């Protein structure tokens, strides 16, 4: 059964940019013996459309997770009272 074991802030950005490091996310998941991860971030602009950086980051995190046998469940972008889910959009 799935259960939340931790939430961690891996990057704090500016109004329009953040640089989360894939290796830090994977390292943290491995330290906590996580079998799966979900990545969530907000867009202060309110727009939930994923940027090219968001798409590239999602692919890199998905690939690294797969390599380390950690299931990458989703990447969610939160905006003005709504969200974008890479999983729901079949992009994971």
GROMACS .gro file of C-alpha atoms in nm:
model
   92
    1UNK     CA    1   0.000   0.000   0.000
    2UNK     CA    2   0.114   0.353  -0.072
    3UNK     CA    3   0.172   0.598   0.210
    4UNK     CA    4   0.349   0.929   0.245
    5UNK     CA    5   0.678   0.892   0.434
    6UNK     CA    6   0.818   1.243   0.386
    7UNK     CA    7   0.788   1.574   0.206
    8UNK     CA    8   1.106   1.760   0.123
    9UNK     CA    9   1.185   2.100  -0.021
   10UNK     CA   10   1.464   2.044  -0.272
   11UNK     CA   11   1.472   2.383  -0.443
   12UNK     CA   12   1.352   2.735  -0.378
   13UNK     CA   13   1.331   2.953  -0.682
   14UNK     CA   14   1.262   3.305  -0.788
   15UNK     CA   15   0.937   3.431  -0.932
   16UNK     CA   16   1.003   3.258  -1.263
   17UNK     CA   17   1.283   3.004  -1.213
   18UNK     CA   18   1.395   2.719  -0.986
   19UNK     CA   19   1.674   2.467  -1.033
   20UNK     CA   20   1.588   2.139  -0.860
   21UNK     CA   21   1.870   1.888  -0.886
   22UNK     CA   22   1.768   1.541  -0.995
   23UNK     CA   23   2.055   1.380  -0.803
   24UNK     CA   24   1.946   1.546  -0.477
   25UNK     CA   25   1.589   1.423  -0.520
   26UNK     CA   26   1.706   1.068  -0.595
   27UNK     CA   27   1.959   1.080  -0.308
   28UNK     CA   28   1.688   1.185  -0.065
   29UNK     CA   29   1.452   0.911  -0.188
   30UNK     CA   30   1.724   0.648  -0.148
   31UNK     CA   31   1.811   0.767   0.204
   32UNK     CA   32   1.446   0.728   0.304
   33UNK     CA   33   1.413   0.388   0.132
   34UNK     CA   34   1.131   0.528  -0.082
   35UNK     CA   35   0.991   0.296  -0.346
   36UNK     CA   36   0.819   0.580  -0.533
   37UNK     CA   37   0.822   0.959  -0.560
   38UNK     CA   38   0.597   1.244  -0.670
   39UNK     CA   39   0.739   1.583  -0.759
   40UNK     CA   40   0.523   1.893  -0.701
   41UNK     CA   41   0.601   2.257  -0.769
   42UNK     CA   42   0.410   2.578  -0.818
   43UNK     CA   43   0.406   2.838  -1.090
   44UNK     CA   44   0.368   3.177  -0.916
   45UNK     CA   45   0.232   3.318  -1.244
   46UNK     CA   46  -0.073   3.097  -1.196
   47UNK     CA   47  -0.030   2.931  -1.536
   48UNK     CA   48  -0.011   2.554  -1.505
   49UNK     CA   49   0.127   2.489  -1.851
   50UNK     CA   50   0.460   2.304  -1.824
   51UNK     CA   51   0.761   2.489  -1.962
   52UNK     CA   52   1.027   2.320  -2.173
   53UNK     CA   53   1.241   2.313  -1.857
   54UNK     CA   54   0.957   2.138  -1.669
   55UNK     CA   55   0.930   1.877  -1.943
   56UNK     CA   56   1.307   1.817  -1.957
   57UNK     CA   57   1.330   1.798  -1.577
   58UNK     CA   58   1.042   1.547  -1.569
   59UNK     CA   59   1.213   1.325  -1.826
   60UNK     CA   60   1.546   1.341  -1.642
   61UNK     CA   61   1.386   1.262  -1.305
   62UNK     CA   62   1.185   0.979  -1.459
   63UNK     CA   63   1.496   0.828  -1.618
   64UNK     CA   64   1.704   0.859  -1.300
   65UNK     CA   65   1.423   0.710  -1.093
   66UNK     CA   66   1.392   0.414  -1.326
   67UNK     CA   67   1.767   0.355  -1.313
   68UNK     CA   68   1.757   0.349  -0.932
   69UNK     CA   69   1.443   0.129  -0.920
   70UNK     CA   70   1.226   0.405  -0.775
   71UNK     CA   71   0.883   0.443  -0.931
   72UNK     CA   72   0.822   0.797  -1.055
   73UNK     CA   73   0.449   0.842  -1.003
   74UNK     CA   74   0.389   1.200  -1.113
   75UNK     CA   75   0.510   1.558  -1.151
   76UNK     CA   76   0.240   1.807  -1.058
   77UNK     CA   77   0.241   2.180  -1.131
   78UNK     CA   78   0.014   2.389  -0.910
   79UNK     CA   79  -0.130   2.719  -1.031
   80UNK     CA   80  -0.432   2.940  -0.967
   81UNK     CA   81  -0.680   2.700  -0.802
   82UNK     CA   82  -0.586   2.422  -1.046
   83UNK     CA   83  -0.304   2.186  -1.134
   84UNK     CA   84  -0.133   2.007  -1.421
   85UNK     CA   85  -0.044   1.640  -1.377
   86UNK     CA   86   0.215   1.486  -1.610
   87UNK     CA   87   0.072   1.143  -1.524
   88UNK     CA   88  -0.289   1.240  -1.602
   89UNK     CA   89  -0.165   1.387  -1.931
   90UNK     CA   90   0.018   1.061  -2.014
   91UNK     CA   91   0.358   1.235  -2.005
   92UNK     CA   92   0.512   1.009  -1.737
   0.00000   0.00000   0.00000
